[in-house]
């Protein structure tokens, strides 16, 4: 997979040289290039921002450096490819659709991703219109809070996407059991010693009864999800849950109404 990141703070992306993503780059599984947007600003001060039309606080990123920068990673400068074969341009923004594991899986299938990190009050809107003729443009948010720029969001997204690219994770089974892979939070994990400062590992995990261990872990997933992320269970199709799951949910106060799981009344 090819990944191009554009930023006025390319040093921010240095973390992509480390750990799993860094190794995947060395192995040639990910080809990550970080570009300094200022290299595409050609006025005397290499400026990338200006004051907003209509007034208001802060500065807006100028369109021309963005057009030059984004063009530099397209196969030919202009003539648009068939819409479906265009690279995806992710534009990190608190005004985007929320990034989740399903989107990470979707983007992990792509051959070429580009990320346009905005700073200041954002990028001139016409850049997105121009880019839509050359990329599949996707404004994406990490969640309902505001960062100063897209760089930290890109670190999060590239890590979430990159680890799903085949070969990047040594043991692909670990992807199956982690949080969100089955719409539930992950079960708790423990290691030695079995008794530590008065806290004990749950008894069932010390024995070799694999069916009992599996049932315990599944129950813990449901308990955790109900307590920390109740909205992930509300409205779940009861048909997708085992009888054991439904028994656990019922013990947590959930009921099934019209085939859907409903939380206990307040
Ligand atoms: Cl993707 N960008 C910025 N600037 N702020 C954010 C965000 C992204 N996601 C949440 N807050």
PDB file of C-alpha atoms and ligand atoms in Angstrom:
ATOM      1  CA  UNK A   1       0.000   0.000   0.000  1.00  0.00           C
ATOM      2  CA  UNK A   2       1.200   3.481  -0.865  1.00  0.00           C
ATOM      3  CA  UNK A   3       0.551   6.309   1.632  1.00  0.00           C
ATOM      4  CA  UNK A   4       1.297  10.012   1.020  1.00  0.00           C
ATOM      5  CA  UNK A   5       0.939  12.478   3.897  1.00  0.00           C
ATOM      6  CA  UNK A   6       0.972  16.258   3.405  1.00  0.00           C
ATOM      7  CA  UNK A   7       1.672  18.540   6.352  1.00  0.00           C
ATOM      8  CA  UNK A   8       3.386  21.791   7.282  1.00  0.00           C
ATOM      9  CA  UNK A   9       4.860  19.859  10.245  1.00  0.00           C
ATOM     10  CA  UNK A  10       6.330  16.751   8.590  1.00  0.00           C
ATOM     11  CA  UNK A  11       8.402  16.071  11.756  1.00  0.00           C
ATOM     12  CA  UNK A  12       5.129  15.263  13.499  1.00  0.00           C
ATOM     13  CA  UNK A  13       4.894  12.128  11.363  1.00  0.00           C
ATOM     14  CA  UNK A  14       8.341  10.824  12.406  1.00  0.00           C
ATOM     15  CA  UNK A  15       6.571   8.306  14.661  1.00  0.00           C
ATOM     16  CA  UNK A  16       5.627   6.394  11.512  1.00  0.00           C
ATOM     17  CA  UNK A  17       9.274   5.229  11.369  1.00  0.00           C
ATOM     18  CA  UNK A  18       8.794   3.294  14.617  1.00  0.00           C
ATOM     19  CA  UNK A  19       7.424  -0.033  15.772  1.00  0.00           C
ATOM     20  CA  UNK A  20       5.058  -2.102  13.662  1.00  0.00           C
ATOM     21  CA  UNK A  21       4.442   0.505  10.982  1.00  0.00           C
ATOM     22  CA  UNK A  22       8.171   1.244  10.720  1.00  0.00           C
ATOM     23  CA  UNK A  23       8.900  -2.470  10.294  1.00  0.00           C
ATOM     24  CA  UNK A  24       6.178  -2.798   7.665  1.00  0.00           C
ATOM     25  CA  UNK A  25       7.826   0.035   5.763  1.00  0.00           C
ATOM     26  CA  UNK A  26      11.204  -1.737   5.955  1.00  0.00           C
ATOM     27  CA  UNK A  27       9.558  -4.934   4.713  1.00  0.00           C
ATOM     28  CA  UNK A  28       8.088  -3.012   1.775  1.00  0.00           C
ATOM     29  CA  UNK A  29       4.478  -3.692   2.785  1.00  0.00           C
ATOM     30  CA  UNK A  30       3.797   0.008   3.297  1.00  0.00           C
ATOM     31  CA  UNK A  31       5.373   2.720   1.197  1.00  0.00           C
ATOM     32  CA  UNK A  32       4.900   5.883   3.279  1.00  0.00           C
ATOM     33  CA  UNK A  33       6.014   9.313   2.041  1.00  0.00           C
ATOM     34  CA  UNK A  34       5.641  12.456   4.141  1.00  0.00           C
ATOM     35  CA  UNK A  35       5.637  15.723   2.166  1.00  0.00           C
ATOM     36  CA  UNK A  36       6.185  19.266   3.426  1.00  0.00           C
ATOM     37  CA  UNK A  37       3.366  21.417   2.055  1.00  0.00           C
ATOM     38  CA  UNK A  38       5.706  24.423   2.119  1.00  0.00           C
ATOM     39  CA  UNK A  39       7.752  22.806  -0.657  1.00  0.00           C
ATOM     40  CA  UNK A  40       4.761  23.662  -2.863  1.00  0.00           C
ATOM     41  CA  UNK A  41       4.480  27.327  -1.827  1.00  0.00           C
ATOM     42  CA  UNK A  42       6.404  29.555  -4.220  1.00  0.00           C
ATOM     43  CA  UNK A  43       5.752  33.123  -3.087  1.00  0.00           C
ATOM     44  CA  UNK A  44       8.535  35.050  -1.375  1.00  0.00           C
ATOM     45  CA  UNK A  45       7.643  33.872   2.119  1.00  0.00           C
ATOM     46  CA  UNK A  46       6.493  30.394   1.076  1.00  0.00           C
ATOM     47  CA  UNK A  47       3.217  31.189   2.827  1.00  0.00           C
ATOM     48  CA  UNK A  48       0.512  28.546   3.026  1.00  0.00           C
ATOM     49  CA  UNK A  49      -2.198  30.554   4.812  1.00  0.00           C
ATOM     50  CA  UNK A  50      -4.151  33.797   4.467  1.00  0.00           C
ATOM     51  CA  UNK A  51      -7.028  35.667   6.107  1.00  0.00           C
ATOM     52  CA  UNK A  52     -10.575  34.302   5.687  1.00  0.00           C
ATOM     53  CA  UNK A  53     -13.055  35.902   3.269  1.00  0.00           C
ATOM     54  CA  UNK A  54     -16.073  37.018   5.263  1.00  0.00           C
ATOM     55  CA  UNK A  55     -13.936  37.687   8.307  1.00  0.00           C
ATOM     56  CA  UNK A  56     -13.623  35.666  11.477  1.00  0.00           C
ATOM     57  CA  UNK A  57     -10.887  34.321  13.672  1.00  0.00           C
ATOM     58  CA  UNK A  58      -7.673  32.711  12.484  1.00  0.00           C
ATOM     59  CA  UNK A  59      -6.228  31.889   9.099  1.00  0.00           C
ATOM     60  CA  UNK A  60      -7.229  29.618   6.210  1.00  0.00           C
ATOM     61  CA  UNK A  61      -4.916  27.425   4.141  1.00  0.00           C
ATOM     62  CA  UNK A  62      -4.420  28.800   0.618  1.00  0.00           C
ATOM     63  CA  UNK A  63      -5.588  26.591  -2.257  1.00  0.00           C
ATOM     64  CA  UNK A  64      -2.667  26.690  -4.715  1.00  0.00           C
ATOM     65  CA  UNK A  65       0.017  24.935  -2.613  1.00  0.00           C
ATOM     66  CA  UNK A  66      -2.504  22.156  -1.977  1.00  0.00           C
ATOM     67  CA  UNK A  67      -3.253  21.702  -5.679  1.00  0.00           C
ATOM     68  CA  UNK A  68       0.445  21.518  -6.536  1.00  0.00           C
ATOM     69  CA  UNK A  69       1.191  19.168  -3.651  1.00  0.00           C
ATOM     70  CA  UNK A  70      -1.674  16.781  -4.351  1.00  0.00           C
ATOM     71  CA  UNK A  71      -0.972  16.759  -8.085  1.00  0.00           C
ATOM     72  CA  UNK A  72       2.585  15.615  -7.345  1.00  0.00           C
ATOM     73  CA  UNK A  73       1.364  12.184  -6.188  1.00  0.00           C
ATOM     74  CA  UNK A  74      -1.060  11.570  -9.055  1.00  0.00           C
ATOM     75  CA  UNK A  75       0.064   9.325 -11.911  1.00  0.00           C
ATOM     76  CA  UNK A  76      -0.386  12.116 -14.494  1.00  0.00           C
ATOM     77  CA  UNK A  77      -1.115  15.729 -13.615  1.00  0.00           C
ATOM     78  CA  UNK A  78      -4.751  16.232 -14.455  1.00  0.00           C
ATOM     79  CA  UNK A  79      -6.572  13.753 -16.661  1.00  0.00           C
ATOM     80  CA  UNK A  80      -8.803  12.132 -14.090  1.00  0.00           C
ATOM     81  CA  UNK A  81      -8.794   8.374 -13.675  1.00  0.00           C
ATOM     82  CA  UNK A  82     -12.084   6.444 -13.560  1.00  0.00           C
ATOM     83  CA  UNK A  83     -13.762   7.545 -10.298  1.00  0.00           C
ATOM     84  CA  UNK A  84     -13.422   4.101  -8.649  1.00  0.00           C
ATOM     85  CA  UNK A  85      -9.718   3.812  -9.416  1.00  0.00           C
ATOM     86  CA  UNK A  86      -8.795   7.234  -8.001  1.00  0.00           C
ATOM     87  CA  UNK A  87      -6.691   7.316  -4.841  1.00  0.00           C
ATOM     88  CA  UNK A  88      -8.559   8.057  -1.593  1.00  0.00           C
ATOM     89  CA  UNK A  89      -7.787  11.473  -0.134  1.00  0.00           C
ATOM     90  CA  UNK A  90      -8.466  11.471   3.604  1.00  0.00           C
ATOM     91  CA  UNK A  91      -8.936  14.985   4.972  1.00  0.00           C
ATOM     92  CA  UNK A  92      -8.740  14.890   8.778  1.00  0.00           C
ATOM     93  CA  UNK A  93     -11.356  17.234  10.189  1.00  0.00           C
ATOM     94  CA  UNK A  94     -13.591  17.387  13.257  1.00  0.00           C
ATOM     95  CA  UNK A  95     -16.351  17.979  10.659  1.00  0.00           C
ATOM     96  CA  UNK A  96     -15.788  14.606   8.957  1.00  0.00           C
ATOM     97  CA  UNK A  97     -17.413  11.198   9.327  1.00  0.00           C
ATOM     98  CA  UNK A  98     -16.185   9.403  12.419  1.00  0.00           C
ATOM     99  CA  UNK A  99     -13.294   6.987  11.893  1.00  0.00           C
ATOM    100  CA  UNK A 100     -14.018   3.478  13.158  1.00  0.00           C
ATOM    101  CA  UNK A 101     -12.742  -0.077  12.744  1.00  0.00           C
ATOM    102  CA  UNK A 102     -15.059  -0.715   9.775  1.00  0.00           C
ATOM    103  CA  UNK A 103     -13.574   2.287   7.924  1.00  0.00           C
ATOM    104  CA  UNK A 104     -10.068   1.118   8.882  1.00  0.00           C
ATOM    105  CA  UNK A 105     -10.809  -2.255   7.239  1.00  0.00           C
ATOM    106  CA  UNK A 106     -12.241  -0.510   4.165  1.00  0.00           C
ATOM    107  CA  UNK A 107      -9.210   1.745   3.730  1.00  0.00           C
ATOM    108  CA  UNK A 108      -6.811  -1.175   4.337  1.00  0.00           C
ATOM    109  CA  UNK A 109      -8.016  -2.557   0.962  1.00  0.00           C
ATOM    110  CA  UNK A 110      -6.880   0.530  -0.952  1.00  0.00           C
ATOM    111  CA  UNK A 111      -3.772   0.654  -3.086  1.00  0.00           C
ATOM    112  CA  UNK A 112      -3.071   4.367  -2.588  1.00  0.00           C
ATOM    113  CA  UNK A 113      -4.105   6.651   0.285  1.00  0.00           C
ATOM    114  CA  UNK A 114      -3.274  10.339   0.642  1.00  0.00           C
ATOM    115  CA  UNK A 115      -3.783  12.393   3.816  1.00  0.00           C
ATOM    116  CA  UNK A 116      -4.090  16.185   3.762  1.00  0.00           C
ATOM    117  CA  UNK A 117      -3.330  17.625   7.200  1.00  0.00           C
ATOM    118  CA  UNK A 118      -5.013  20.973   7.702  1.00  0.00           C
ATOM    119  CA  UNK A 119      -3.892  23.512  10.285  1.00  0.00           C
ATOM    120  CA  UNK A 120      -5.309  26.878  11.308  1.00  0.00           C
ATOM    121  CA  UNK A 121      -9.049  27.167  10.687  1.00  0.00           C
ATOM    122  CA  UNK A 122      -8.931  24.691   7.815  1.00  0.00           C
ATOM    123  CA  UNK A 123      -8.291  24.404   4.071  1.00  0.00           C
ATOM    124  CA  UNK A 124      -9.993  26.611   1.453  1.00  0.00           C
ATOM    125  CA  UNK A 125     -13.133  24.621   0.582  1.00  0.00           C
ATOM    126  CA  UNK A 126     -12.423  24.815  -3.156  1.00  0.00           C
ATOM    127  CA  UNK A 127      -9.456  22.481  -2.677  1.00  0.00           C
ATOM    128  CA  UNK A 128     -11.898  19.709  -1.762  1.00  0.00           C
ATOM    129  CA  UNK A 129     -13.991  20.424  -4.877  1.00  0.00           C
ATOM    130  CA  UNK A 130     -10.887  20.457  -7.081  1.00  0.00           C
ATOM    131  CA  UNK A 131      -9.579  17.294  -5.424  1.00  0.00           C
ATOM    132  CA  UNK A 132     -12.904  15.473  -5.882  1.00  0.00           C
ATOM    133  CA  UNK A 133     -12.195  15.376  -9.627  1.00  0.00           C
ATOM    134  CA  UNK A 134      -8.918  13.524  -8.990  1.00  0.00           C
ATOM    135  CA  UNK A 135      -9.356  11.620  -5.714  1.00  0.00           C
ATOM    136  CA  UNK A 136     -12.124   9.979  -3.747  1.00  0.00           C
ATOM    137  CA  UNK A 137     -12.242  12.702  -1.058  1.00  0.00           C
ATOM    138  CA  UNK A 138     -13.184  11.644   2.456  1.00  0.00           C
ATOM    139  CA  UNK A 139     -13.290  14.124   5.381  1.00  0.00           C
ATOM    140  CA  UNK A 140     -12.720  11.982   8.481  1.00  0.00           C
ATOM    141  CA  UNK A 141     -12.840  12.806  12.214  1.00  0.00           C
ATOM    142  CA  UNK A 142     -11.373  10.892  15.135  1.00  0.00           C
ATOM    143  CA  UNK A 143     -14.248  11.866  17.406  1.00  0.00           C
ATOM    144  CA  UNK A 144     -16.116  14.739  18.940  1.00  0.00           C
ATOM    145  CA  UNK A 145     -13.282  16.933  20.159  1.00  0.00           C
ATOM    146  CA  UNK A 146     -10.950  19.405  18.466  1.00  0.00           C
ATOM    147  CA  UNK A 147      -7.242  18.970  17.701  1.00  0.00           C
ATOM    148  CA  UNK A 148      -4.980  21.756  16.438  1.00  0.00           C
ATOM    149  CA  UNK A 149      -4.313  19.965  13.167  1.00  0.00           C
ATOM    150  CA  UNK A 150      -4.685  16.702  11.311  1.00  0.00           C
ATOM    151  CA  UNK A 151      -1.243  15.271  12.106  1.00  0.00           C
ATOM    152  CA  UNK A 152      -2.127  13.389  15.288  1.00  0.00           C
ATOM    153  CA  UNK A 153      -5.269  12.072  13.600  1.00  0.00           C
ATOM    154  CA  UNK A 154      -3.181  10.791  10.684  1.00  0.00           C
ATOM    155  CA  UNK A 155      -0.834   8.971  13.060  1.00  0.00           C
ATOM    156  CA  UNK A 156      -3.854   7.237  14.589  1.00  0.00           C
ATOM    157  CA  UNK A 157      -5.473   6.408  11.258  1.00  0.00           C
ATOM    158  CA  UNK A 158      -2.302   5.166   9.524  1.00  0.00           C
ATOM    159  CA  UNK A 159      -1.599   2.895  12.489  1.00  0.00           C
ATOM    160  CA  UNK A 160      -5.168   1.547  12.573  1.00  0.00           C
ATOM    161  CA  UNK A 161      -5.210   0.980   8.799  1.00  0.00           C
ATOM    162  CA  UNK A 162      -1.600  -0.172   8.358  1.00  0.00           C
ATOM    163  CA  UNK A 163      -1.849  -2.967  10.924  1.00  0.00           C
ATOM    164  CA  UNK A 164      -4.729  -4.477   8.899  1.00  0.00           C
ATOM    165  CA  UNK A 165      -2.646  -4.748   5.732  1.00  0.00           C
ATOM    166  CA  UNK A 166      -1.789  -8.444   5.240  1.00  0.00           C
ATOM    167  CA  UNK A 167       1.674  -9.296   6.589  1.00  0.00           C
ATOM    168  CA  UNK A 168       1.998  -6.262   8.873  1.00  0.00           C
ATOM    169  CA  UNK A 169       0.874  -8.130  12.008  1.00  0.00           C
ATOM    170  CA  UNK A 170       2.830 -11.302  12.740  1.00  0.00           C
ATOM    171  CA  UNK A 171      -0.091 -13.270  14.143  1.00  0.00           C
ATOM    172  CA  UNK A 172      -3.280 -12.381  12.234  1.00  0.00           C
ATOM    173  CA  UNK A 173      -5.364 -14.285  14.851  1.00  0.00           C
ATOM    174  CA  UNK A 174      -4.754 -11.372  17.216  1.00  0.00           C
ATOM    175  CA  UNK A 175      -6.901  -9.256  14.874  1.00  0.00           C
ATOM    176  CA  UNK A 176      -9.831 -11.622  15.369  1.00  0.00           C
ATOM    177  CA  UNK A 177      -9.946 -11.356  19.150  1.00  0.00           C
ATOM    178  CA  UNK A 178      -9.379  -7.644  19.666  1.00  0.00           C
ATOM    179  CA  UNK A 179     -11.863  -4.974  20.671  1.00  0.00           C
ATOM    180  CA  UNK A 180     -14.438  -4.016  17.999  1.00  0.00           C
ATOM    181  CA  UNK A 181     -13.679  -6.977  15.726  1.00  0.00           C
ATOM    182  CA  UNK A 182     -16.988  -8.572  16.780  1.00  0.00           C
ATOM    183  CA  UNK A 183     -18.764  -5.389  17.851  1.00  0.00           C
ATOM    184  CA  UNK A 184     -17.871  -5.961  21.502  1.00  0.00           C
ATOM    185  CA  UNK A 185     -15.058  -4.724  23.694  1.00  0.00           C
ATOM    186  CA  UNK A 186     -12.165  -7.076  24.359  1.00  0.00           C
ATOM    187  CA  UNK A 187     -12.130  -9.393  27.397  1.00  0.00           C
ATOM    188  CA  UNK A 188      -9.607  -8.640  30.198  1.00  0.00           C
ATOM    189  CA  UNK A 189      -6.215 -10.345  30.089  1.00  0.00           C
ATOM    190  CA  UNK A 190      -3.877 -11.513  32.884  1.00  0.00           C
ATOM    191  CA  UNK A 191      -0.372 -12.910  33.234  1.00  0.00           C
ATOM    192  CA  UNK A 192       1.804 -14.353  36.015  1.00  0.00           C
ATOM    193  CA  UNK A 193       1.843 -14.280  38.986  1.00  0.00           C
ATOM    194  CA  UNK A 194      -1.605 -15.827  39.630  1.00  0.00           C
ATOM    195  CA  UNK A 195      -1.802 -13.911  42.900  1.00  0.00           C
ATOM    196  CA  UNK A 196      -0.358 -10.399  42.959  1.00  0.00           C
ATOM    197  CA  UNK A 197      -0.554  -7.927  45.877  1.00  0.00           C
ATOM    198  CA  UNK A 198      -3.742  -9.586  47.012  1.00  0.00           C
ATOM    199  CA  UNK A 199      -5.376  -9.521  43.555  1.00  0.00           C
ATOM    200  CA  UNK A 200      -6.091 -12.937  42.031  1.00  0.00           C
ATOM    201  CA  UNK A 201      -6.447 -14.034  38.419  1.00  0.00           C
ATOM    202  CA  UNK A 202      -9.981 -15.420  37.892  1.00  0.00           C
ATOM    203  CA  UNK A 203      -9.924 -19.108  38.858  1.00  0.00           C
ATOM    204  CA  UNK A 204     -11.327 -20.404  35.563  1.00  0.00           C
ATOM    205  CA  UNK A 205      -8.278 -19.123  33.641  1.00  0.00           C
ATOM    206  CA  UNK A 206      -5.923 -21.234  35.775  1.00  0.00           C
ATOM    207  CA  UNK A 207      -7.550 -24.524  34.723  1.00  0.00           C
ATOM    208  CA  UNK A 208      -7.538 -26.181  31.327  1.00  0.00           C
ATOM    209  CA  UNK A 209     -11.269 -26.120  30.645  1.00  0.00           C
ATOM    210  CA  UNK A 210     -11.245 -24.342  27.307  1.00  0.00           C
ATOM    211  CA  UNK A 211     -15.018 -24.224  26.899  1.00  0.00           C
ATOM    212  CA  UNK A 212     -15.364 -22.661  30.359  1.00  0.00           C
ATOM    213  CA  UNK A 213     -12.590 -20.152  29.548  1.00  0.00           C
ATOM    214  CA  UNK A 214     -14.274 -19.205  26.298  1.00  0.00           C
ATOM    215  CA  UNK A 215     -17.631 -18.739  28.064  1.00  0.00           C
ATOM    216  CA  UNK A 216     -15.989 -16.641  30.792  1.00  0.00           C
ATOM    217  CA  UNK A 217     -14.266 -14.389  28.271  1.00  0.00           C
ATOM    218  CA  UNK A 218     -17.411 -13.902  26.236  1.00  0.00           C
ATOM    219  CA  UNK A 219     -19.341 -12.987  29.389  1.00  0.00           C
ATOM    220  CA  UNK A 220     -16.648 -10.470  30.341  1.00  0.00           C
ATOM    221  CA  UNK A 221     -16.888  -8.937  26.855  1.00  0.00           C
ATOM    222  CA  UNK A 222     -20.629  -8.476  27.279  1.00  0.00           C
ATOM    223  CA  UNK A 223     -20.288  -7.092  30.828  1.00  0.00           C
ATOM    224  CA  UNK A 224     -17.622  -4.616  29.820  1.00  0.00           C
ATOM    225  CA  UNK A 225     -19.490  -3.474  26.749  1.00  0.00           C
ATOM    226  CA  UNK A 226     -22.722  -3.029  28.742  1.00  0.00           C
ATOM    227  CA  UNK A 227     -20.945  -1.024  31.411  1.00  0.00           C
ATOM    228  CA  UNK A 228     -18.550   1.088  29.313  1.00  0.00           C
ATOM    229  CA  UNK A 229     -20.242   1.343  25.907  1.00  0.00           C
ATOM    230  CA  UNK A 230     -23.947   0.533  26.366  1.00  0.00           C
ATOM    231  CA  UNK A 231     -24.829   2.081  22.973  1.00  0.00           C
ATOM    232  CA  UNK A 232     -22.892  -0.760  21.298  1.00  0.00           C
ATOM    233  CA  UNK A 233     -25.447  -3.252  22.633  1.00  0.00           C
ATOM    234  CA  UNK A 234     -28.647  -1.194  22.388  1.00  0.00           C
ATOM    235  CA  UNK A 235     -30.638  -2.338  19.343  1.00  0.00           C
ATOM    236  CA  UNK A 236     -28.440  -5.367  18.607  1.00  0.00           C
ATOM    237  CA  UNK A 237     -30.250  -8.086  16.684  1.00  0.00           C
ATOM    238  CA  UNK A 238     -30.991 -10.840  19.217  1.00  0.00           C
ATOM    239  CA  UNK A 239     -30.646 -13.395  16.398  1.00  0.00           C
ATOM    240  CA  UNK A 240     -26.924 -12.573  16.230  1.00  0.00           C
ATOM    241  CA  UNK A 241     -26.431 -13.546  19.877  1.00  0.00           C
ATOM    242  CA  UNK A 242     -26.128 -17.057  21.286  1.00  0.00           C
ATOM    243  CA  UNK A 243     -28.473 -18.369  23.996  1.00  0.00           C
ATOM    244  CA  UNK A 244     -25.559 -18.010  26.391  1.00  0.00           C
ATOM    245  CA  UNK A 245     -25.073 -14.355  25.337  1.00  0.00           C
ATOM    246  CA  UNK A 246     -28.769 -13.677  25.843  1.00  0.00           C
ATOM    247  CA  UNK A 247     -28.673 -15.274  29.285  1.00  0.00           C
ATOM    248  CA  UNK A 248     -25.765 -13.016  30.249  1.00  0.00           C
ATOM    249  CA  UNK A 249     -27.496  -9.951  28.795  1.00  0.00           C
ATOM    250  CA  UNK A 250     -30.660 -10.831  30.668  1.00  0.00           C
ATOM    251  CA  UNK A 251     -28.617 -11.061  33.874  1.00  0.00           C
ATOM    252  CA  UNK A 252     -27.388  -7.525  33.119  1.00  0.00           C
ATOM    253  CA  UNK A 253     -30.998  -6.326  32.880  1.00  0.00           C
ATOM    254  CA  UNK A 254     -31.294  -6.362  29.080  1.00  0.00           C
ATOM    255  CA  UNK A 255     -34.468  -7.564  27.423  1.00  0.00           C
ATOM    256  CA  UNK A 256     -35.409  -8.479  23.859  1.00  0.00           C
ATOM    257  CA  UNK A 257     -38.123  -6.294  22.274  1.00  0.00           C
ATOM    258  CA  UNK A 258     -39.174  -6.991  18.658  1.00  0.00           C
ATOM    259  CA  UNK A 259     -36.047  -9.084  18.168  1.00  0.00           C
ATOM    260  CA  UNK A 260     -33.721  -6.323  19.389  1.00  0.00           C
ATOM    261  CA  UNK A 261     -31.687  -6.084  22.561  1.00  0.00           C
ATOM    262  CA  UNK A 262     -32.823  -3.229  24.824  1.00  0.00           C
ATOM    263  CA  UNK A 263     -31.023  -1.898  27.912  1.00  0.00           C
ATOM    264  CA  UNK A 264     -32.530  -1.899  31.388  1.00  0.00           C
ATOM    265  CA  UNK A 265     -34.778   1.123  31.997  1.00  0.00           C
ATOM    266  CA  UNK A 266     -32.919   3.792  33.997  1.00  0.00           C
TER     267      UNK A 266
HETATM  268 CL1  LIG B   1      -9.359  14.281  12.159  1.00  0.00          CL
HETATM  269  N1  LIG B   1      -8.745  16.738  12.951  1.00  0.00           N
HETATM  270  C1  LIG B   1      -8.795  17.743  13.827  1.00  0.00           C
HETATM  271  N2  LIG B   1      -8.163  18.876  13.559  1.00  0.00           N
HETATM  272  N3  LIG B   1      -9.446  17.687  14.974  1.00  0.00           N
HETATM  273  C2  LIG B   1     -10.062  16.531  15.235  1.00  0.00           C
HETATM  274  C3  LIG B   1     -10.056  15.443  14.378  1.00  0.00           C
HETATM  275  C4  LIG B   1      -9.380  15.589  13.223  1.00  0.00           C
HETATM  276  N4  LIG B   1     -10.759  14.439  14.907  1.00  0.00           N
HETATM  277  C5  LIG B   1     -11.196  14.897  16.070  1.00  0.00           C
HETATM  278  N5  LIG B   1     -10.792  16.164  16.271  1.00  0.00           N
END
